[in-house]
Amino acid sequence: MKEYNFNISLSILNHLGRNLYRSFITVLGEAVSNSWDADAQNVYITIDREEKELLVRDDGLGMDEEDFQNKFLKIGYSKRKDKVSHTKSGRPYIGRKGIGKLALLSCAQTITILTKKEDSDIVGGVIDNSGLDDAIKDDKSSTDYKLGILEEQAIRKYSAILGSRGTLIIFNGIKDGIRNRIDYIRKLVALYFRFSLKDSSFNIFINDEIITLDELSQIKEKTQFAWTINGIDDPYINDGAFKKTKNISIDNKQIKGFLASVETPSDLKIRGTEEKISIDLYVNGRLREKDVLRHIPTARIVESYLYGQIHFDELDDEYDRFTSSREGVVPDDPKFNSLLKELEGLLKTVINDWDIWRSEINQDGDSENPRLTKKQRKSQEFFNVVVEDFKPSKDNKESYKKVDNWLNELRDDAEFNFASYGECFLSENLLRKYIQEKGIPFPDDWNKRLGDWRKRAEEAKNKANISINIRMDDSDLSYCSMDDLVFLVEGKEGKGKNNTLFKDASEYKPIRDALAHTSRLTRVAKNKLNTTYENIKARIVGLLNQA
């Protein structure tokens, strides 16, 4: 019987690679990952936006003719065959399926690959996407399509760039141009490639300038708090630049990383771009899934302030759980789900810490956190607005720090007083409305008292040289305090009894007066005011139901 073999159509390249990779940074990621796997110490990215040209060069092991034909150009070739998972220098391999290289075909008109092992000749070829399109249209098999050959002059030119060994990939005619500015691309590279956590000798350069964490200074300056996970040793977190830092230990010690929060949600946006940083998943130093928390949304306000990096190298084992586009994890993977469960528990701690820490620096926290009542929360938010009017300039560091300490000392009392004043204002004005509605008259013997109140108020205005009306309602009721208003409602009968609104109002008055004069109340006085007010509120609500 005759032997048969598979004949692979070139259209498979579209299905496996060219149509799967959408973003420029993802394509760049494949090139950088190949350099990592080749044990390179340096990757040099050169970008010419005007010429729509991109060069990626590394000083890795390079390839000879056999490697280039039978490994690089072999779609599906895995570096991990025979269960080899690390490079000769001990780095964990990034590549798995052997199809990531197809991403390189997705963003430019022509792609030239030149590579050289030490003491070997340069090998390589040119892939012209228009010629590849024609071959796919003609349904050619992979064996019938040949890469273009670079001219001798170009080989000499690029040989000088390549050096003694390594790989050079040249992208010409970048589709849609290189729209992003160089400083933006530098930020993305600093964000998305954390290979240095695995090997500090691995460096990435863009236009001859090394990429460092300084690229992220704009984000870092806006960061308030940070939470490290299982004590990760990350230079981005270690320098103590944040207002609060806390380490959280979780059960799976293989999960490491950090979460951080910015001052305002808009600070997560990279300036001048549409890019927004999020909490991303990294495996062996490379971004594997962006915004991993979208799998466990809490719908809490703190989510819009958070960014970070979750490193879980255990996702890279004998089972390939990454999607063909290499931009995500296969859904419902058990190991990935266990990670999400750990992160869900971690988030609970972060959410609570964030609310408390924001309170401590006089900024609004999580309005849904039940640790504060709705009234306490609103009073706190009001305080946060008011204090901004009293802070000295940050340029005057000594005064700013001193006044900031005073404000923090007053915070709890101010929040209590703000809420209590609101209760007092509503209680007394609702009683006035009730008295007007019921037509309750003043006792005959109050004429002198009311006259004295008006006289004192007028004398105070004259002394202050004020001629305008102060009270919106200048009726006699506006001069009555809580105990006077309650007397009008309950009359003499209420004055002599224990279980009455009048008794509560009498106990309320001295503390209310201290409150009105902006005094800071003792803990006992606060408790008394709260208890008394609850009684008053219940009685007033009863009266209003009869209005």
mmCIF file of N, CA, C and O in Angstrom, residues 417-481:
data_model
loop_
_atom_site.group_PDB
_atom_site.id
_atom_site.type_symbol
_atom_site.label_atom_id
_atom_site.label_comp_id
_atom_site.label_asym_id
_atom_site.label_seq_id
_atom_site.Cartn_x
_atom_site.Cartn_y
_atom_site.Cartn_z
ATOM 1 N N ASN A 417 -19.444 65.750 65.118
ATOM 2 C CA ASN A 417 -20.160 67.019 65.253
ATOM 3 C C ASN A 417 -20.949 67.374 64.009
ATOM 4 O O ASN A 417 -22.063 67.905 64.097
ATOM 5 N N PHE A 418 -20.370 67.091 62.820
ATOM 6 C CA PHE A 418 -21.086 67.396 61.580
ATOM 7 C C PHE A 418 -22.418 66.639 61.545
ATOM 8 O O PHE A 418 -23.473 67.213 61.232
ATOM 9 N N ALA A 419 -22.353 65.347 61.844
ATOM 10 C CA ALA A 419 -23.569 64.529 61.809
ATOM 11 C C ALA A 419 -24.559 64.989 62.875
ATOM 12 O O ALA A 419 -25.762 65.080 62.627
ATOM 13 N N SER A 420 -24.038 65.281 64.055
ATOM 14 C CA SER A 420 -24.915 65.680 65.161
ATOM 15 C C SER A 420 -25.573 67.023 64.892
ATOM 16 O O SER A 420 -26.743 67.235 65.227
ATOM 17 N N TYR A 421 -24.817 67.937 64.274
ATOM 18 C CA TYR A 421 -25.428 69.229 63.943
ATOM 19 C C TYR A 421 -26.559 69.039 62.941
ATOM 20 O O TYR A 421 -27.616 69.675 63.039
ATOM 21 N N GLY A 422 -26.353 68.160 61.972
ATOM 22 C CA GLY A 422 -27.411 67.891 61.001
ATOM 23 C C GLY A 422 -28.667 67.351 61.676
ATOM 24 O O GLY A 422 -29.788 67.740 61.330
ATOM 25 N N GLU A 423 -28.477 66.466 62.643
ATOM 26 C CA GLU A 423 -29.613 65.920 63.388
ATOM 27 C C GLU A 423 -30.324 67.025 64.156
ATOM 28 O O GLU A 423 -31.562 67.091 64.193
ATOM 29 N N CYS A 424 -29.524 67.873 64.792
ATOM 30 C CA CYS A 424 -30.080 68.976 65.578
ATOM 31 C C CYS A 424 -30.862 69.935 64.679
ATOM 32 O O CYS A 424 -31.983 70.347 65.005
ATOM 33 N N PHE A 425 -30.284 70.289 63.541
ATOM 34 C CA PHE A 425 -30.928 71.226 62.616
ATOM 35 C C PHE A 425 -32.276 70.687 62.150
ATOM 36 O O PHE A 425 -33.291 71.407 62.164
ATOM 37 N N LEU A 426 -32.303 69.439 61.728
ATOM 38 C CA LEU A 426 -33.557 68.872 61.235
ATOM 39 C C LEU A 426 -34.589 68.726 62.345
ATOM 40 O O LEU A 426 -35.775 69.026 62.151
ATOM 41 N N SER A 427 -34.147 68.255 63.504
ATOM 42 C CA SER A 427 -35.085 68.033 64.618
ATOM 43 C C SER A 427 -35.790 69.330 65.005
ATOM 44 O O SER A 427 -37.017 69.388 65.132
ATOM 45 N N GLU A 428 -35.019 70.386 65.203
ATOM 46 C CA GLU A 428 -35.606 71.643 65.673
ATOM 47 C C GLU A 428 -36.459 72.299 64.607
ATOM 48 O O GLU A 428 -37.542 72.827 64.888
ATOM 49 N N ASN A 429 -36.000 72.247 63.339
ATOM 50 C CA ASN A 429 -36.795 72.889 62.285
ATOM 51 C C ASN A 429 -38.058 72.112 61.962
ATOM 52 O O ASN A 429 -39.084 72.706 61.603
ATOM 53 N N LEU A 430 -38.007 70.777 62.096
ATOM 54 C CA LEU A 430 -39.236 70.003 61.893
ATOM 55 C C LEU A 430 -40.239 70.262 63.006
ATOM 56 O O LEU A 430 -41.457 70.288 62.761
ATOM 57 N N LEU A 431 -39.747 70.451 64.225
ATOM 58 C CA LEU A 431 -40.659 70.818 65.322
ATOM 59 C C LEU A 431 -41.307 72.180 65.062
ATOM 60 O O LEU A 431 -42.500 72.377 65.341
ATOM 61 N N ARG A 432 -40.543 73.116 64.519
ATOM 62 C CA ARG A 432 -41.109 74.438 64.193
ATOM 63 C C ARG A 432 -42.220 74.290 63.155
ATOM 64 O O ARG A 432 -43.277 74.920 63.251
ATOM 65 N N LYS A 433 -41.952 73.450 62.115
ATOM 66 C CA LYS A 433 -42.969 73.217 61.091
ATOM 67 C C LYS A 433 -44.228 72.589 61.701
ATOM 68 O O LYS A 433 -45.364 72.949 61.350
ATOM 69 N N TYR A 434 -44.018 71.647 62.617
ATOM 70 C CA TYR A 434 -45.143 70.971 63.260
ATOM 71 C C TYR A 434 -45.978 71.967 64.070
ATOM 72 O O TYR A 434 -47.223 71.957 64.010
ATOM 73 N N ILE A 435 -45.302 72.830 64.821
ATOM 74 C CA ILE A 435 -46.005 73.820 65.650
ATOM 75 C C ILE A 435 -46.802 74.784 64.781
ATOM 76 O O ILE A 435 -47.956 75.135 65.090
ATOM 77 N N GLN A 436 -46.183 75.212 63.656
ATOM 78 C CA GLN A 436 -46.912 76.100 62.730
ATOM 79 C C GLN A 436 -48.132 75.395 62.148
ATOM 80 O O GLN A 436 -49.223 75.979 62.053
ATOM 81 N N GLU A 437 -47.940 74.129 61.740
ATOM 82 C CA GLU A 437 -49.026 73.370 61.127
ATOM 83 C C GLU A 437 -50.198 73.204 62.091
ATOM 84 O O GLU A 437 -51.368 73.323 61.702
ATOM 85 N N LYS A 438 -49.897 72.949 63.369
ATOM 86 C CA LYS A 438 -50.935 72.717 64.370
ATOM 87 C C LYS A 438 -51.467 74.011 64.975
ATOM 88 O O LYS A 438 -52.449 73.987 65.739
ATOM 89 N N GLY A 439 -50.817 75.129 64.626
ATOM 90 C CA GLY A 439 -51.273 76.424 65.162
ATOM 91 C C GLY A 439 -51.127 76.507 66.674
ATOM 92 O O GLY A 439 -51.985 77.116 67.347
ATOM 93 N N ILE A 440 -50.106 75.944 67.236
ATOM 94 C CA ILE A 440 -49.897 75.960 68.689
ATOM 95 C C ILE A 440 -49.450 77.348 69.107
ATOM 96 O O ILE A 440 -48.441 77.865 68.603
ATOM 97 N N PRO A 441 -50.167 77.977 70.029
ATOM 98 C CA PRO A 441 -49.836 79.367 70.413
ATOM 99 C C PRO A 441 -48.724 79.410 71.469
ATOM 100 O O PRO A 441 -48.451 78.434 72.159
ATOM 101 N N PHE A 442 -48.105 80.602 71.611
ATOM 102 C CA PHE A 442 -47.149 80.822 72.690
ATOM 103 C C PHE A 442 -47.911 81.101 73.976
ATOM 104 O O PHE A 442 -48.970 81.742 73.959
ATOM 105 N N PRO A 443 -47.391 80.666 75.109
ATOM 106 C CA PRO A 443 -48.028 81.024 76.391
ATOM 107 C C PRO A 443 -48.015 82.540 76.586
ATOM 108 O O PRO A 443 -47.102 83.235 76.101
ATOM 109 N N ASP A 444 -48.981 83.039 77.297
ATOM 110 C CA ASP A 444 -49.091 84.494 77.504
ATOM 111 C C ASP A 444 -47.883 85.068 78.222
ATOM 112 O O ASP A 444 -47.484 86.213 77.981
ATOM 113 N N ASP A 445 -47.303 84.268 79.135
ATOM 114 C CA ASP A 445 -46.191 84.804 79.927
ATOM 115 C C ASP A 445 -44.848 84.742 79.193
ATOM 116 O O ASP A 445 -43.800 84.979 79.782
ATOM 117 N N TRP A 446 -44.864 84.424 77.897
ATOM 118 C CA TRP A 446 -43.618 84.371 77.116
ATOM 119 C C TRP A 446 -43.304 85.691 76.401
ATOM 120 O O TRP A 446 -42.271 85.825 75.776
ATOM 121 N N ASN A 447 -44.177 86.671 76.513
ATOM 122 C CA ASN A 447 -43.964 87.914 75.774
ATOM 123 C C ASN A 447 -42.638 88.577 76.120
ATOM 124 O O ASN A 447 -41.891 89.011 75.249
ATOM 125 N N LYS A 448 -42.336 88.638 77.425
ATOM 126 C CA LYS A 448 -41.078 89.274 77.841
ATOM 127 C C LYS A 448 -39.880 88.453 77.375
ATOM 128 O O LYS A 448 -38.883 88.992 76.893
ATOM 129 N N ARG A 449 -39.980 87.131 77.489
ATOM 130 C CA ARG A 449 -38.868 86.255 77.069
ATOM 131 C C ARG A 449 -38.577 86.435 75.580
ATOM 132 O O ARG A 449 -37.422 86.568 75.174
ATOM 133 N N LEU A 450 -39.652 86.442 74.790
ATOM 134 C CA LEU A 450 -39.460 86.602 73.350
ATOM 135 C C LEU A 450 -38.880 87.968 73.022
ATOM 136 O O LEU A 450 -38.028 88.111 72.138
ATOM 137 N N GLY A 451 -39.314 88.988 73.757
ATOM 138 C CA GLY A 451 -38.797 90.340 73.546
ATOM 139 C C GLY A 451 -37.302 90.414 73.872
ATOM 140 O O GLY A 451 -36.538 91.070 73.163
ATOM 141 N N ASP A 452 -36.922 89.754 74.959
ATOM 142 C CA ASP A 452 -35.501 89.758 75.348
ATOM 143 C C ASP A 452 -34.645 89.066 74.285
ATOM 144 O O ASP A 452 -33.536 89.527 73.989
ATOM 145 N N TRP A 453 -35.145 87.954 73.749
ATOM 146 C CA TRP A 453 -34.389 87.248 72.715
ATOM 147 C C TRP A 453 -34.168 88.152 71.495
ATOM 148 O O TRP A 453 -33.065 88.235 70.953
ATOM 149 N N ARG A 454 -35.217 88.818 71.063
ATOM 150 C CA ARG A 454 -35.114 89.693 69.896
ATOM 151 C C ARG A 454 -34.178 90.869 70.175
ATOM 152 O O ARG A 454 -33.389 91.277 69.307
ATOM 153 N N LYS A 455 -34.271 91.406 71.405
ATOM 154 C CA LYS A 455 -33.435 92.565 71.759
ATOM 155 C C LYS A 455 -31.948 92.179 71.720
ATOM 156 O O LYS A 455 -31.120 92.930 71.182
ATOM 157 N N ARG A 456 -31.600 91.017 72.277
ATOM 158 C CA ARG A 456 -30.198 90.574 72.290
ATOM 159 C C ARG A 456 -29.681 90.326 70.870
ATOM 160 O O ARG A 456 -28.545 90.653 70.549
ATOM 161 N N ALA A 457 -30.561 89.760 70.043
ATOM 162 C CA ALA A 457 -30.168 89.508 68.662
ATOM 163 C C ALA A 457 -29.930 90.818 67.924
ATOM 164 O O ALA A 457 -28.970 90.954 67.142
ATOM 165 N N GLU A 458 -30.777 91.823 68.166
ATOM 166 C CA GLU A 458 -30.635 93.117 67.504
ATOM 167 C C GLU A 458 -29.385 93.843 67.982
ATOM 168 O O GLU A 458 -28.662 94.455 67.176
ATOM 169 N N GLU A 459 -29.101 93.767 69.288
ATOM 170 C CA GLU A 459 -27.897 94.400 69.829
ATOM 171 C C GLU A 459 -26.632 93.778 69.225
ATOM 172 O O GLU A 459 -25.664 94.479 68.917
ATOM 173 N N ALA A 460 -26.652 92.452 69.043
ATOM 174 C CA ALA A 460 -25.497 91.764 68.452
ATOM 175 C C ALA A 460 -25.293 92.212 67.005
ATOM 176 O O ALA A 460 -24.158 92.400 66.543
ATOM 177 N N LYS A 461 -26.390 92.424 66.273
ATOM 178 C CA LYS A 461 -26.278 92.890 64.896
ATOM 179 C C LYS A 461 -25.713 94.301 64.836
ATOM 180 O O LYS A 461 -24.835 94.597 64.016
ATOM 181 N N ASN A 462 -26.201 95.160 65.727
ATOM 182 C CA ASN A 462 -25.719 96.544 65.735
ATOM 183 C C ASN A 462 -24.235 96.618 66.090
ATOM 184 O O ASN A 462 -23.483 97.391 65.495
ATOM 185 N N LYS A 463 -23.840 95.777 67.054
ATOM 186 C CA LYS A 463 -22.433 95.755 67.458
ATOM 187 C C LYS A 463 -21.539 95.323 66.307
ATOM 188 O O LYS A 463 -20.407 95.796 66.153
ATOM 189 N N ALA A 464 -22.051 94.409 65.491
ATOM 190 C CA ALA A 464 -21.292 93.917 64.346
ATOM 191 C C ALA A 464 -21.482 94.782 63.101
ATOM 192 O O ALA A 464 -20.909 94.481 62.049
ATOM 193 N N ASN A 465 -22.300 95.851 63.249
ATOM 194 C CA ASN A 465 -22.586 96.757 62.128
ATOM 195 C C ASN A 465 -23.180 95.998 60.944
ATOM 196 O O ASN A 465 -22.809 96.204 59.787
ATOM 197 N N ILE A 466 -24.130 95.078 61.235
ATOM 198 C CA ILE A 466 -24.809 94.287 60.210
ATOM 199 C C ILE A 466 -26.231 94.801 60.065
ATOM 200 O O ILE A 466 -26.978 94.908 61.058
ATOM 201 N N SER A 467 -26.606 95.145 58.846
ATOM 202 C CA SER A 467 -27.955 95.670 58.619
ATOM 203 C C SER A 467 -28.839 94.690 57.848
ATOM 204 O O SER A 467 -30.035 94.916 57.713
ATOM 205 N N ILE A 468 -28.255 93.616 57.336
ATOM 206 C CA ILE A 468 -29.033 92.651 56.548
ATOM 207 C C ILE A 468 -29.836 91.733 57.464
ATOM 208 O O ILE A 468 -29.534 91.600 58.652
ATOM 209 N N ASN A 469 -30.870 91.103 56.894
ATOM 210 C CA ASN A 469 -31.597 90.083 57.644
ATOM 211 C C ASN A 469 -30.750 88.819 57.739
ATOM 212 O O ASN A 469 -30.136 88.397 56.765
ATOM 213 N N ILE A 470 -30.706 88.237 58.914
ATOM 214 C CA ILE A 470 -29.905 87.033 59.125
ATOM 215 C C ILE A 470 -30.772 85.789 59.040
ATOM 216 O O ILE A 470 -30.426 84.834 58.354
ATOM 217 N N ARG A 471 -31.887 85.803 59.726
ATOM 218 C CA ARG A 471 -32.773 84.640 59.738
ATOM 219 C C ARG A 471 -33.712 84.681 58.531
ATOM 220 O O ARG A 471 -34.342 85.704 58.276
ATOM 221 N N MET A 472 -33.836 83.577 57.814
ATOM 222 C CA MET A 472 -34.776 83.509 56.707
ATOM 223 C C MET A 472 -36.203 83.683 57.214
ATOM 224 O O MET A 472 -37.029 84.337 56.583
ATOM 225 N N ASP A 473 -36.482 83.047 58.354
ATOM 226 C CA ASP A 473 -37.794 83.173 58.996
ATOM 227 C C ASP A 473 -37.580 83.897 60.325
ATOM 228 O O ASP A 473 -36.986 83.354 61.254
ATOM 229 N N ASP A 474 -38.026 85.143 60.400
ATOM 230 C CA ASP A 474 -37.778 85.941 61.606
ATOM 231 C C ASP A 474 -38.966 85.894 62.574
ATOM 232 O O ASP A 474 -39.175 86.804 63.368
ATOM 233 N N SER A 475 -39.705 84.788 62.493
ATOM 234 C CA SER A 475 -40.823 84.654 63.431
ATOM 235 C C SER A 475 -40.281 84.306 64.816
ATOM 236 O O SER A 475 -39.111 83.954 64.987
ATOM 237 N N ASP A 476 -41.150 84.393 65.818
ATOM 238 C CA ASP A 476 -40.730 84.091 67.188
ATOM 239 C C ASP A 476 -40.195 82.669 67.326
ATOM 240 O O ASP A 476 -39.294 82.403 68.124
ATOM 241 N N LEU A 477 -40.734 81.737 66.513
ATOM 242 C CA LEU A 477 -40.284 80.351 66.612
ATOM 243 C C LEU A 477 -38.801 80.196 66.284
ATOM 244 O O LEU A 477 -38.133 79.297 66.791
ATOM 245 N N SER A 478 -38.270 81.077 65.425
ATOM 246 C CA SER A 478 -36.870 80.938 65.026
ATOM 247 C C SER A 478 -35.917 81.261 66.179
ATOM 248 O O SER A 478 -34.727 80.940 66.089
ATOM 249 N N TYR A 479 -36.430 81.892 67.263
ATOM 250 C CA TYR A 479 -35.594 82.211 68.421
ATOM 251 C C TYR A 479 -35.664 81.126 69.493
ATOM 252 O O TYR A 479 -34.973 81.203 70.495
ATOM 253 N N CYS A 480 -36.505 80.108 69.267
ATOM 254 C CA CYS A 480 -36.690 79.048 70.264
ATOM 255 C C CYS A 480 -35.704 77.904 70.034
ATOM 256 O O CYS A 480 -35.505 77.471 68.908
ATOM 257 N N SER A 481 -35.123 77.405 71.124
ATOM 258 C CA SER A 481 -34.252 76.230 71.043
ATOM 259 C C SER A 481 -35.086 74.971 71.285
ATOM 260 O O SER A 481 -36.303 75.051 71.497
#
